[in-house]
Amino acid sequence: DESYLYLIEEYIAGESLQDIMNHQEKLPVVSIIEYGIQLCGILYYLHSCLEEPLLYLDLKPSNILIAEGKLKLIDFGSCRKQETGETTRLSMGTVGYAAPEQFVGVSNSEKTDVYGIGAVLYYMLTGQRVDNKYCHILRQLKIPSELKKTVMDCLEPEIRKRPEGVKAVEYRLMQISGNRKIGRLTTGSKTHQKASGGWKMGVIGTRTGVGVTYYVLQQGMMQKRKGQKVALAELNTHNDFGKLKLNDNRNNNNQKKL
């Protein structure tokens, strides 16, 4: 109908991370790591996969929904394009979760959202917002030392000392997950299970075109960079791996002709 505009929004049947923490004493470390990995994936899409990359700038528990183990980010009202200058107008943010530079007019960057990831991880581990006691509180927690360091590095007040980007944080979290030999981890449609001599991971999509092939290849490449042997098997009739191989061969032939 050319006379009207329609806004169609997805209904998400889940709870906010804040509500979950309010009625649950604490989250298992394995869940915290998995949610952190998922959050990094969402932010990587915003930072690197859009035609005009965005910074989220308002990571906090009330803006994160958990639906059947899958993390969803809502409320994009504070999103901004990444600034290239040294100063910018003050950003909106939430005290206890927003990076220090958001309140002093310094240019925001991907590392601003890295701070937000650290703040959300800290909240899941402690049930508290970040304040000037966070280092002391983190040191008292009985969690993997690598996880403590990752959170503390993300929460560095000095921008240059934080991890380079959300991919770097995701890589650290995946290393922690693998190194701790967590056992079985189920989140939504993804299942990871330790097998003799390694790990098996099964990924199922709810429909075609949702990105399962891309996700599997991404995870495979990440494990290979960590020195792991990786085998990928496609258990359907779509032959997406075969199509990718065919396209790769065609590209190589074209390059040889050039």
PDB file of C-alpha atoms in Angstrom:
ATOM      1  CA  ASP A   1       0.000   0.000   0.000  1.00  0.00           C
ATOM      2  CA  GLU A   2       1.717   3.195  -1.207  1.00  0.00           C
ATOM      3  CA  SER A   3      -0.365   5.351   1.164  1.00  0.00           C
ATOM      4  CA  TYR A   4       1.151   3.944   4.361  1.00  0.00           C
ATOM      5  CA  LEU A   5       4.485   3.054   5.881  1.00  0.00           C
ATOM      6  CA  TYR A   6       4.774  -0.066   8.010  1.00  0.00           C
ATOM      7  CA  LEU A   7       7.335  -0.874  10.670  1.00  0.00           C
ATOM      8  CA  ILE A   8       7.651  -4.617  11.295  1.00  0.00           C
ATOM      9  CA  GLU A   9       9.542  -5.637  14.406  1.00  0.00           C
ATOM     10  CA  GLU A  10      10.622  -9.061  15.580  1.00  0.00           C
ATOM     11  CA  TYR A  11       8.943 -10.359  18.727  1.00  0.00           C
ATOM     12  CA  ILE A  12      11.517 -11.909  21.033  1.00  0.00           C
ATOM     13  CA  ALA A  13      10.146 -14.235  23.715  1.00  0.00           C
ATOM     14  CA  GLY A  14      12.967 -13.908  26.207  1.00  0.00           C
ATOM     15  CA  GLU A  15      14.147 -12.197  29.375  1.00  0.00           C
ATOM     16  CA  SER A  16      16.588  -9.359  29.793  1.00  0.00           C
ATOM     17  CA  LEU A  17      19.952 -10.207  31.283  1.00  0.00           C
ATOM     18  CA  GLN A  18      19.059  -7.856  34.122  1.00  0.00           C
ATOM     19  CA  ASP A  19      15.865  -9.786  34.945  1.00  0.00           C
ATOM     20  CA  ILE A  20      17.702 -13.102  34.783  1.00  0.00           C
ATOM     21  CA  MET A  21      20.350 -11.850  37.205  1.00  0.00           C
ATOM     22  CA  ASN A  22      17.680 -10.443  39.531  1.00  0.00           C
ATOM     23  CA  HIS A  23      16.067 -13.847  40.118  1.00  0.00           C
ATOM     24  CA  GLN A  24      19.163 -16.007  39.751  1.00  0.00           C
ATOM     25  CA  GLU A  25      21.939 -15.917  42.331  1.00  0.00           C
ATOM     26  CA  LYS A  26      24.675 -16.260  39.743  1.00  0.00           C
ATOM     27  CA  LEU A  27      25.294 -17.507  36.224  1.00  0.00           C
ATOM     28  CA  PRO A  28      27.590 -20.459  35.501  1.00  0.00           C
ATOM     29  CA  VAL A  29      30.969 -19.331  34.169  1.00  0.00           C
ATOM     30  CA  VAL A  30      30.390 -21.449  31.056  1.00  0.00           C
ATOM     31  CA  SER A  31      27.226 -19.430  30.276  1.00  0.00           C
ATOM     32  CA  ILE A  32      28.979 -16.119  30.922  1.00  0.00           C
ATOM     33  CA  ILE A  33      31.734 -17.022  28.475  1.00  0.00           C
ATOM     34  CA  GLU A  34      29.225 -18.154  25.849  1.00  0.00           C
ATOM     35  CA  TYR A  35      27.135 -14.993  26.199  1.00  0.00           C
ATOM     36  CA  GLY A  36      30.326 -12.956  25.920  1.00  0.00           C
ATOM     37  CA  ILE A  37      31.243 -14.736  22.679  1.00  0.00           C
ATOM     38  CA  GLN A  38      27.771 -14.131  21.259  1.00  0.00           C
ATOM     39  CA  LEU A  39      27.918 -10.456  22.243  1.00  0.00           C
ATOM     40  CA  CYS A  40      31.255 -10.080  20.481  1.00  0.00           C
ATOM     41  CA  GLY A  41      29.730 -11.607  17.342  1.00  0.00           C
ATOM     42  CA  ILE A  42      26.862  -9.110  17.312  1.00  0.00           C
ATOM     43  CA  LEU A  43      29.177  -6.152  17.831  1.00  0.00           C
ATOM     44  CA  TYR A  44      31.579  -7.396  15.164  1.00  0.00           C
ATOM     45  CA  TYR A  45      28.671  -7.327  12.713  1.00  0.00           C
ATOM     46  CA  LEU A  46      27.885  -3.714  13.661  1.00  0.00           C
ATOM     47  CA  HIS A  47      31.538  -2.660  13.524  1.00  0.00           C
ATOM     48  CA  SER A  48      32.683  -4.457  10.395  1.00  0.00           C
ATOM     49  CA  CYS A  49      29.891  -5.925   8.256  1.00  0.00           C
ATOM     50  CA  LEU A  50      27.616  -2.941   7.575  1.00  0.00           C
ATOM     51  CA  GLU A  51      28.025  -0.530   4.686  1.00  0.00           C
ATOM     52  CA  GLU A  52      28.266   2.253   7.268  1.00  0.00           C
ATOM     53  CA  PRO A  53      29.751   0.626  10.422  1.00  0.00           C
ATOM     54  CA  LEU A  54      28.141   1.536  13.744  1.00  0.00           C
ATOM     55  CA  LEU A  55      29.221   1.756  17.364  1.00  0.00           C
ATOM     56  CA  TYR A  56      26.596   0.564  19.839  1.00  0.00           C
ATOM     57  CA  LEU A  57      27.749   2.674  22.847  1.00  0.00           C
ATOM     58  CA  ASP A  58      25.132   1.577  25.413  1.00  0.00           C
ATOM     59  CA  LEU A  59      25.875  -1.995  26.421  1.00  0.00           C
ATOM     60  CA  LYS A  60      24.072  -2.853  29.649  1.00  0.00           C
ATOM     61  CA  PRO A  61      22.033  -5.767  31.044  1.00  0.00           C
ATOM     62  CA  SER A  62      18.629  -4.221  30.322  1.00  0.00           C
ATOM     63  CA  ASN A  63      19.537  -3.930  26.610  1.00  0.00           C
ATOM     64  CA  ILE A  64      20.412  -7.619  26.291  1.00  0.00           C
ATOM     65  CA  LEU A  65      17.721 -10.279  25.899  1.00  0.00           C
ATOM     66  CA  ILE A  66      18.301 -14.007  26.286  1.00  0.00           C
ATOM     67  CA  ALA A  67      15.916 -16.176  24.265  1.00  0.00           C
ATOM     68  CA  GLU A  68      16.455 -19.948  24.442  1.00  0.00           C
ATOM     69  CA  GLY A  69      20.150 -19.454  25.170  1.00  0.00           C
ATOM     70  CA  LYS A  70      20.609 -17.004  22.310  1.00  0.00           C
ATOM     71  CA  LEU A  71      21.633 -13.438  23.029  1.00  0.00           C
ATOM     72  CA  LYS A  72      19.788 -10.528  21.387  1.00  0.00           C
ATOM     73  CA  LEU A  73      20.771  -6.854  21.511  1.00  0.00           C
ATOM     74  CA  ILE A  74      17.960  -4.269  21.643  1.00  0.00           C
ATOM     75  CA  ASP A  75      17.574  -0.463  21.864  1.00  0.00           C
ATOM     76  CA  PHE A  76      19.866   1.034  19.234  1.00  0.00           C
ATOM     77  CA  GLY A  77      19.031   4.611  20.191  1.00  0.00           C
ATOM     78  CA  SER A  78      22.616   5.425  21.197  1.00  0.00           C
ATOM     79  CA  CYS A  79      24.271   4.005  18.068  1.00  0.00           C
ATOM     80  CA  ARG A  80      26.668   6.330  16.259  1.00  0.00           C
ATOM     81  CA  LYS A  81      28.910   6.191  13.231  1.00  0.00           C
ATOM     82  CA  GLN A  82      32.526   5.886  14.226  1.00  0.00           C
ATOM     83  CA  GLU A  83      34.196   9.273  14.567  1.00  0.00           C
ATOM     84  CA  THR A  84      37.547   9.895  12.907  1.00  0.00           C
ATOM     85  CA  GLY A  85      38.536  13.077  14.748  1.00  0.00           C
ATOM     86  CA  GLU A  86      40.122  13.421  18.171  1.00  0.00           C
ATOM     87  CA  THR A  87      37.071  14.985  19.796  1.00  0.00           C
ATOM     88  CA  THR A  88      33.324  14.558  19.405  1.00  0.00           C
ATOM     89  CA  ARG A  89      30.150  15.585  21.133  1.00  0.00           C
ATOM     90  CA  LEU A  90      29.393  13.801  24.367  1.00  0.00           C
ATOM     91  CA  SER A  91      27.776  10.409  23.889  1.00  0.00           C
ATOM     92  CA  MET A  92      24.854   8.984  25.737  1.00  0.00           C
ATOM     93  CA  GLY A  93      25.822   6.157  28.054  1.00  0.00           C
ATOM     94  CA  THR A  94      24.947   4.538  31.361  1.00  0.00           C
ATOM     95  CA  VAL A  95      27.153   5.115  34.385  1.00  0.00           C
ATOM     96  CA  GLY A  96      28.731   1.841  35.475  1.00  0.00           C
ATOM     97  CA  TYR A  97      28.730   0.444  31.929  1.00  0.00           C
ATOM     98  CA  ALA A  98      29.847   3.273  29.612  1.00  0.00           C
ATOM     99  CA  ALA A  99      33.540   3.870  28.895  1.00  0.00           C
ATOM    100  CA  PRO A 100      35.213   6.938  30.483  1.00  0.00           C
ATOM    101  CA  GLU A 101      35.738   8.617  27.101  1.00  0.00           C
ATOM    102  CA  GLN A 102      31.970   8.776  26.555  1.00  0.00           C
ATOM    103  CA  PHE A 103      31.720  11.476  29.234  1.00  0.00           C
ATOM    104  CA  VAL A 104      34.674  13.692  28.301  1.00  0.00           C
ATOM    105  CA  GLY A 105      34.201  14.393  24.605  1.00  0.00           C
ATOM    106  CA  VAL A 106      36.968  12.083  23.343  1.00  0.00           C
ATOM    107  CA  SER A 107      36.355  10.340  20.026  1.00  0.00           C
ATOM    108  CA  ASN A 108      34.550   7.021  20.408  1.00  0.00           C
ATOM    109  CA  SER A 109      35.846   3.910  18.679  1.00  0.00           C
ATOM    110  CA  GLU A 110      35.424   0.150  18.583  1.00  0.00           C
ATOM    111  CA  LYS A 111      37.357   0.093  21.862  1.00  0.00           C
ATOM    112  CA  THR A 112      34.507   2.031  23.474  1.00  0.00           C
ATOM    113  CA  ASP A 113      32.269  -0.985  22.887  1.00  0.00           C
ATOM    114  CA  VAL A 114      35.100  -3.260  24.074  1.00  0.00           C
ATOM    115  CA  TYR A 115      34.830  -1.476  27.437  1.00  0.00           C
ATOM    116  CA  GLY A 116      31.074  -2.177  27.369  1.00  0.00           C
ATOM    117  CA  ILE A 117      31.726  -5.891  26.837  1.00  0.00           C
ATOM    118  CA  GLY A 118      33.992  -5.854  29.876  1.00  0.00           C
ATOM    119  CA  ALA A 119      31.305  -4.093  31.916  1.00  0.00           C
ATOM    120  CA  VAL A 120      28.653  -6.669  30.942  1.00  0.00           C
ATOM    121  CA  LEU A 121      31.008  -9.572  31.701  1.00  0.00           C
ATOM    122  CA  TYR A 122      31.800  -7.977  35.067  1.00  0.00           C
ATOM    123  CA  TYR A 123      28.073  -7.643  35.816  1.00  0.00           C
ATOM    124  CA  MET A 124      27.432 -11.300  34.969  1.00  0.00           C
ATOM    125  CA  LEU A 125      30.318 -12.362  37.214  1.00  0.00           C
ATOM    126  CA  THR A 126      29.498 -10.121  40.188  1.00  0.00           C
ATOM    127  CA  GLY A 127      25.941  -8.800  39.804  1.00  0.00           C
ATOM    128  CA  GLN A 128      27.350  -5.263  40.139  1.00  0.00           C
ATOM    129  CA  ARG A 129      28.083  -2.247  37.993  1.00  0.00           C
ATOM    130  CA  VAL A 130      31.681  -1.205  37.439  1.00  0.00           C
ATOM    131  CA  ASP A 131      33.013   1.211  40.078  1.00  0.00           C
ATOM    132  CA  ASN A 132      36.411   2.079  41.515  1.00  0.00           C
ATOM    133  CA  LYS A 133      36.504  -1.230  43.435  1.00  0.00           C
ATOM    134  CA  TYR A 134      36.157  -3.487  40.411  1.00  0.00           C
ATOM    135  CA  CYS A 135      39.825  -4.603  40.334  1.00  0.00           C
ATOM    136  CA  HIS A 136      39.726  -5.706  43.967  1.00  0.00           C
ATOM    137  CA  ILE A 137      36.401  -7.529  43.522  1.00  0.00           C
ATOM    138  CA  LEU A 138      37.596  -9.334  40.387  1.00  0.00           C
ATOM    139  CA  ARG A 139      40.731 -10.559  42.120  1.00  0.00           C
ATOM    140  CA  GLN A 140      38.601 -12.187  44.840  1.00  0.00           C
ATOM    141  CA  LEU A 141      36.533 -14.225  42.370  1.00  0.00           C
ATOM    142  CA  LYS A 142      37.236 -17.926  41.950  1.00  0.00           C
ATOM    143  CA  ILE A 143      37.176 -17.930  38.168  1.00  0.00           C
ATOM    144  CA  PRO A 144      39.807 -18.718  35.513  1.00  0.00           C
ATOM    145  CA  SER A 145      42.676 -16.227  35.708  1.00  0.00           C
ATOM    146  CA  GLU A 146      42.474 -15.749  31.924  1.00  0.00           C
ATOM    147  CA  LEU A 147      38.868 -14.585  32.292  1.00  0.00           C
ATOM    148  CA  LYS A 148      39.821 -12.126  35.035  1.00  0.00           C
ATOM    149  CA  LYS A 149      42.560 -10.667  32.834  1.00  0.00           C
ATOM    150  CA  THR A 150      40.243 -10.410  29.822  1.00  0.00           C
ATOM    151  CA  VAL A 151      37.636  -8.471  31.812  1.00  0.00           C
ATOM    152  CA  MET A 152      40.257  -6.199  33.403  1.00  0.00           C
ATOM    153  CA  ASP A 153      41.872  -5.489  30.026  1.00  0.00           C
ATOM    154  CA  CYS A 154      38.492  -4.571  28.525  1.00  0.00           C
ATOM    155  CA  LEU A 155      37.826  -2.219  31.465  1.00  0.00           C
ATOM    156  CA  GLU A 156      41.140  -0.378  31.090  1.00  0.00           C
ATOM    157  CA  PRO A 157      40.475   3.371  31.540  1.00  0.00           C
ATOM    158  CA  GLU A 158      43.218   4.096  28.976  1.00  0.00           C
ATOM    159  CA  ILE A 159      41.842   3.337  25.528  1.00  0.00           C
ATOM    160  CA  ARG A 160      45.178   2.273  24.032  1.00  0.00           C
ATOM    161  CA  LYS A 161      45.584  -0.486  26.659  1.00  0.00           C
ATOM    162  CA  ARG A 162      42.338  -2.266  25.793  1.00  0.00           C
ATOM    163  CA  PRO A 163      42.147  -5.183  23.340  1.00  0.00           C
ATOM    164  CA  GLU A 164      42.289  -4.022  19.723  1.00  0.00           C
ATOM    165  CA  GLY A 165      38.667  -4.863  18.982  1.00  0.00           C
ATOM    166  CA  VAL A 166      35.748  -7.186  19.641  1.00  0.00           C
ATOM    167  CA  LYS A 167      37.327  -9.955  17.550  1.00  0.00           C
ATOM    168  CA  ALA A 168      40.328  -9.940  19.887  1.00  0.00           C
ATOM    169  CA  VAL A 169      37.995 -10.285  22.882  1.00  0.00           C
ATOM    170  CA  GLU A 170      36.015 -13.056  21.179  1.00  0.00           C
ATOM    171  CA  TYR A 171      39.248 -14.934  20.430  1.00  0.00           C
ATOM    172  CA  ARG A 172      40.320 -14.724  24.083  1.00  0.00           C
ATOM    173  CA  LEU A 173      36.964 -15.977  25.319  1.00  0.00           C
ATOM    174  CA  MET A 174      37.001 -18.884  22.876  1.00  0.00           C
ATOM    175  CA  GLN A 175      40.496 -19.803  24.026  1.00  0.00           C
ATOM    176  CA  ILE A 176      39.322 -19.776  27.649  1.00  0.00           C
ATOM    177  CA  SER A 177      36.334 -21.918  26.706  1.00  0.00           C
ATOM    178  CA  GLY A 178      38.551 -24.469  24.948  1.00  0.00           C
ATOM    179  CA  ASN A 179      41.389 -24.451  27.450  1.00  0.00           C
ATOM    180  CA  ARG A 180      39.070 -25.038  30.420  1.00  0.00           C
ATOM    181  CA  LYS A 181      37.637 -28.174  28.748  1.00  0.00           C
ATOM    182  CA  ILE A 182      34.178 -27.148  29.862  1.00  0.00           C
ATOM    183  CA  GLY A 183      32.504 -30.333  28.664  1.00  0.00           C
ATOM    184  CA  ARG A 184      29.051 -29.879  27.195  1.00  0.00           C
ATOM    185  CA  LEU A 185      27.646 -26.494  26.305  1.00  0.00           C
ATOM    186  CA  THR A 186      24.258 -25.980  24.674  1.00  0.00           C
ATOM    187  CA  THR A 187      23.019 -22.599  23.493  1.00  0.00           C
ATOM    188  CA  GLY A 188      19.931 -22.445  21.306  1.00  0.00           C
ATOM    189  CA  SER A 189      20.524 -24.403  18.121  1.00  0.00           C
ATOM    190  CA  LYS A 190      24.277 -24.854  18.688  1.00  0.00           C
ATOM    191  CA  THR A 191      25.699 -27.789  20.632  1.00  0.00           C
ATOM    192  CA  HIS A 192      29.356 -28.261  21.569  1.00  0.00           C
ATOM    193  CA  GLN A 193      30.429 -31.597  22.994  1.00  0.00           C
ATOM    194  CA  LYS A 194      33.859 -32.800  23.959  1.00  0.00           C
ATOM    195  CA  ALA A 195      34.860 -35.965  22.110  1.00  0.00           C
ATOM    196  CA  SER A 196      37.829 -38.225  22.650  1.00  0.00           C
ATOM    197  CA  GLY A 197      40.901 -36.394  21.349  1.00  0.00           C
ATOM    198  CA  GLY A 198      39.042 -33.167  20.531  1.00  0.00           C
ATOM    199  CA  TRP A 199      35.702 -31.416  20.215  1.00  0.00           C
ATOM    200  CA  LYS A 200      32.614 -31.927  18.113  1.00  0.00           C
ATOM    201  CA  MET A 201      30.299 -29.046  17.292  1.00  0.00           C
ATOM    202  CA  GLY A 202      26.913 -29.360  15.621  1.00  0.00           C
ATOM    203  CA  VAL A 203      25.156 -26.317  14.126  1.00  0.00           C
ATOM    204  CA  ILE A 204      21.530 -26.359  12.967  1.00  0.00           C
ATOM    205  CA  GLY A 205      19.739 -23.458  11.244  1.00  0.00           C
ATOM    206  CA  THR A 206      16.023 -22.787  11.607  1.00  0.00           C
ATOM    207  CA  ARG A 207      15.808 -22.132   7.864  1.00  0.00           C
ATOM    208  CA  THR A 208      18.037 -21.656   4.830  1.00  0.00           C
ATOM    209  CA  GLY A 209      19.937 -18.397   4.507  1.00  0.00           C
ATOM    210  CA  VAL A 210      20.432 -17.682   8.226  1.00  0.00           C
ATOM    211  CA  GLY A 211      24.222 -17.920   8.036  1.00  0.00           C
ATOM    212  CA  VAL A 212      25.012 -21.429   9.289  1.00  0.00           C
ATOM    213  CA  THR A 213      27.659 -22.056   6.608  1.00  0.00           C
ATOM    214  CA  TYR A 214      29.382 -18.740   7.358  1.00  0.00           C
ATOM    215  CA  TYR A 215      29.298 -19.414  11.110  1.00  0.00           C
ATOM    216  CA  VAL A 216      30.783 -22.906  10.753  1.00  0.00           C
ATOM    217  CA  LEU A 217      33.574 -21.685   8.453  1.00  0.00           C
ATOM    218  CA  GLN A 218      34.344 -18.809  10.824  1.00  0.00           C
ATOM    219  CA  GLN A 219      34.577 -21.132  13.827  1.00  0.00           C
ATOM    220  CA  GLY A 220      36.660 -23.616  11.861  1.00  0.00           C
ATOM    221  CA  MET A 221      39.160 -20.944  10.810  1.00  0.00           C
ATOM    222  CA  MET A 222      39.384 -19.661  14.379  1.00  0.00           C
ATOM    223  CA  GLN A 223      40.165 -23.131  15.727  1.00  0.00           C
ATOM    224  CA  LYS A 224      42.738 -23.665  12.989  1.00  0.00           C
ATOM    225  CA  ARG A 225      44.495 -20.420  13.952  1.00  0.00           C
ATOM    226  CA  LYS A 226      44.695 -21.826  17.488  1.00  0.00           C
ATOM    227  CA  GLY A 227      46.630 -24.813  16.125  1.00  0.00           C
ATOM    228  CA  GLN A 228      43.691 -27.256  16.190  1.00  0.00           C
ATOM    229  CA  LYS A 229      43.002 -29.807  13.472  1.00  0.00           C
ATOM    230  CA  VAL A 230      39.601 -29.070  11.946  1.00  0.00           C
ATOM    231  CA  ALA A 231      37.245 -31.202   9.845  1.00  0.00           C
ATOM    232  CA  LEU A 232      33.957 -29.817   8.530  1.00  0.00           C
ATOM    233  CA  ALA A 233      31.092 -32.064   7.432  1.00  0.00           C
ATOM    234  CA  GLU A 234      27.840 -30.912   5.834  1.00  0.00           C
ATOM    235  CA  LEU A 235      24.962 -33.231   6.762  1.00  0.00           C
ATOM    236  CA  ASN A 236      22.326 -31.978   4.330  1.00  0.00           C
ATOM    237  CA  THR A 237      21.649 -31.933   0.590  1.00  0.00           C
ATOM    238  CA  HIS A 238      22.411 -28.244  -0.041  1.00  0.00           C
ATOM    239  CA  ASN A 239      26.106 -28.863  -0.831  1.00  0.00           C
ATOM    240  CA  ASP A 240      27.077 -25.336   0.278  1.00  0.00           C
ATOM    241  CA  PHE A 241      30.663 -26.401   0.982  1.00  0.00           C
ATOM    242  CA  GLY A 242      30.903 -27.854  -2.523  1.00  0.00           C
ATOM    243  CA  LYS A 243      29.594 -24.626  -4.064  1.00  0.00           C
ATOM    244  CA  LEU A 244      32.145 -22.615  -2.127  1.00  0.00           C
ATOM    245  CA  LYS A 245      34.938 -24.890  -3.346  1.00  0.00           C
ATOM    246  CA  LEU A 246      33.685 -24.580  -6.950  1.00  0.00           C
ATOM    247  CA  ASN A 247      33.599 -20.779  -6.713  1.00  0.00           C
ATOM    248  CA  ASP A 248      37.088 -20.778  -5.184  1.00  0.00           C
ATOM    249  CA  ASN A 249      38.419 -22.889  -8.070  1.00  0.00           C
ATOM    250  CA  ARG A 250      36.804 -20.553 -10.612  1.00  0.00           C
ATOM    251  CA  ASN A 251      38.370 -17.522  -8.912  1.00  0.00           C
ATOM    252  CA  ASN A 252      41.786 -19.182  -8.949  1.00  0.00           C
ATOM    253  CA  ASN A 253      41.428 -19.975 -12.652  1.00  0.00           C
ATOM    254  CA  ASN A 254      40.433 -16.393 -13.403  1.00  0.00           C
ATOM    255  CA  GLN A 255      43.451 -15.098 -11.512  1.00  0.00           C
ATOM    256  CA  LYS A 256      45.738 -17.409 -13.490  1.00  0.00           C
ATOM    257  CA  LYS A 257      44.273 -16.071 -16.766  1.00  0.00           C
ATOM    258  CA  LEU A 258      44.943 -12.500 -15.616  1.00  0.00           C
TER     259      LEU A 258
END
